[in-house]
Amino acid sequence: MSVDGECVSDVDLRHHGDAEVAPGLVDLAVNVRHGTPPEWLAALLRDSVAGLAAYPDPGRARRAVARRHGRDEEEVLLTAGAAEAFVLLARVLRPCRAVVVHPQFTEPESALRAAG
């Protein structure tokens, strides 16, 4: 982060806003869900437990993503969410100058700083 042109590095980029939620406040995080999942989803989750130890086959997901974006399957890299993608991009690209606009998800800046 830059303040008056100087780099400030004492900001906790791993801070998660959920830590600030208190009675009377609203949590607008994308992963917030009230109540339990609907029965159809709960049944699917229960039924999938037996297969948790199996090594996942990303083939179907890779084909679907490639088809959706009009790309070859070899060009698709599946990640465990946007946070992993930011880390991988920062490590591979290693930009000399990167700009991160705040306020927003802090993972991009955290990944860039960790990659040097």
Coordinates of C-alpha atoms in Angstrom, one line a residue:
M1 CA 0.0 0.0 0.0
S2 CA 1.2 3.5 -0.7
V3 CA 0.7 6.4 1.6
D4 CA 2.0 9.8 0.3
G5 CA 4.2 7.9 -2.2
E6 CA 5.9 5.7 0.4
C7 CA 5.3 2.0 0.6
V8 CA 3.6 0.9 3.8
S9 CA 4.1 -2.8 4.7
D10 CA 2.6 -3.1 8.2
V11 CA -0.9 -3.8 6.9
D12 CA -2.2 -7.3 7.8
L13 CA -3.1 -8.5 4.3
R14 CA -4.3 -11.8 5.8
H15 CA -6.9 -10.1 7.9
H16 CA -10.4 -11.4 7.1
G17 CA -13.4 -9.1 7.5
D18 CA -15.4 -11.9 9.1
A19 CA -13.3 -11.3 12.2
E20 CA -15.1 -7.9 12.6
V21 CA -18.6 -9.2 12.4
A22 CA -20.5 -8.5 15.7
P23 CA -24.1 -8.5 16.7
G24 CA -26.1 -5.9 14.7
L25 CA -23.6 -5.9 11.8
V26 CA -24.1 -7.5 8.4
D27 CA -21.4 -9.8 6.9
L28 CA -21.4 -9.3 3.2
A29 CA -18.8 -11.9 2.5
V30 CA -19.6 -14.2 -0.5
N31 CA -19.3 -17.3 1.7
V32 CA -22.0 -16.4 4.2
R33 CA -25.1 -18.6 4.2
H34 CA -27.9 -18.5 6.7
G35 CA -29.4 -21.7 7.9
T36 CA -28.6 -25.2 6.7
P37 CA -28.3 -26.3 3.0
P38 CA -31.5 -27.4 1.3
E39 CA -32.3 -31.1 1.7
W40 CA -31.4 -31.9 -1.9
L41 CA -27.9 -30.4 -1.4
A42 CA -27.5 -32.0 2.1
A43 CA -28.3 -35.4 0.5
L44 CA -25.7 -35.0 -2.2
L45 CA -23.1 -34.0 0.4
R46 CA -23.9 -37.0 2.6
D47 CA -23.8 -39.3 -0.5
S48 CA -20.4 -37.9 -1.5
V49 CA -18.6 -38.6 1.8
A50 CA -17.7 -42.2 0.8
G51 CA -15.7 -40.9 -2.2
L52 CA -13.7 -38.3 -0.3
A53 CA -10.5 -40.5 -0.2
A54 CA -10.5 -40.9 -3.9
Y55 CA -8.1 -38.9 -6.0
P56 CA -10.2 -36.3 -7.9
D57 CA -10.3 -36.5 -11.7
P58 CA -10.3 -32.9 -13.0
G59 CA -11.1 -34.0 -16.5
R60 CA -14.8 -33.1 -16.6
A61 CA -14.2 -29.7 -15.0
R62 CA -11.3 -28.9 -17.3
R63 CA -13.3 -29.9 -20.4
A64 CA -16.3 -27.7 -19.2
V65 CA -14.1 -24.7 -18.5
A66 CA -12.3 -25.1 -21.8
R67 CA -15.6 -25.4 -23.7
R68 CA -17.1 -22.4 -21.8
H69 CA -14.2 -20.1 -22.7
G70 CA -13.5 -21.5 -26.1
R71 CA -10.0 -22.7 -25.2
D72 CA -8.1 -26.0 -25.6
E73 CA -8.2 -28.2 -22.5
E74 CA -4.3 -28.0 -22.4
E75 CA -4.7 -24.2 -21.8
V76 CA -6.9 -24.7 -18.7
L77 CA -5.4 -24.6 -15.2
L78 CA -7.9 -25.5 -12.5
T79 CA -7.2 -23.9 -9.1
A80 CA -8.7 -24.2 -5.6
G81 CA -10.3 -20.8 -6.0
A82 CA -9.2 -17.3 -6.8
A83 CA -6.7 -17.1 -3.9
E84 CA -4.7 -19.9 -5.3
A85 CA -4.8 -18.4 -8.8
F86 CA -3.4 -15.1 -7.4
V87 CA -0.5 -16.9 -5.7
L88 CA 0.3 -18.9 -8.8
L89 CA 0.2 -15.8 -11.1
A90 CA 2.4 -13.8 -8.7
R91 CA 5.0 -16.6 -8.5
V92 CA 5.1 -17.1 -12.3
L93 CA 4.9 -13.6 -13.6
R94 CA 7.0 -11.9 -10.8
P95 CA 6.0 -8.4 -12.0
C96 CA 8.4 -5.6 -11.2
R97 CA 5.6 -3.1 -10.6
A98 CA 2.1 -4.3 -9.8
V99 CA -0.9 -2.2 -8.8
V100 CA -3.6 -3.5 -6.5
V101 CA -6.6 -1.3 -6.0
H102 CA -8.1 -1.2 -2.5
P103 CA -10.5 -1.8 -0.8
Q104 CA -10.9 -5.3 -2.1
F105 CA -9.9 -8.9 -1.6
T106 CA -6.4 -8.6 -0.2
E107 CA -5.0 -11.9 -1.6
P108 CA -3.6 -10.4 -4.8
E109 CA -1.4 -8.0 -2.8
S110 CA -0.4 -10.6 -0.3
A111 CA 0.6 -13.0 -3.1
L112 CA 2.6 -10.4 -4.9
R113 CA 4.5 -9.4 -1.7
A114 CA 5.2 -13.1 -0.9
A115 CA 6.6 -13.6 -4.4
G116 CA 8.9 -10.6 -4.0

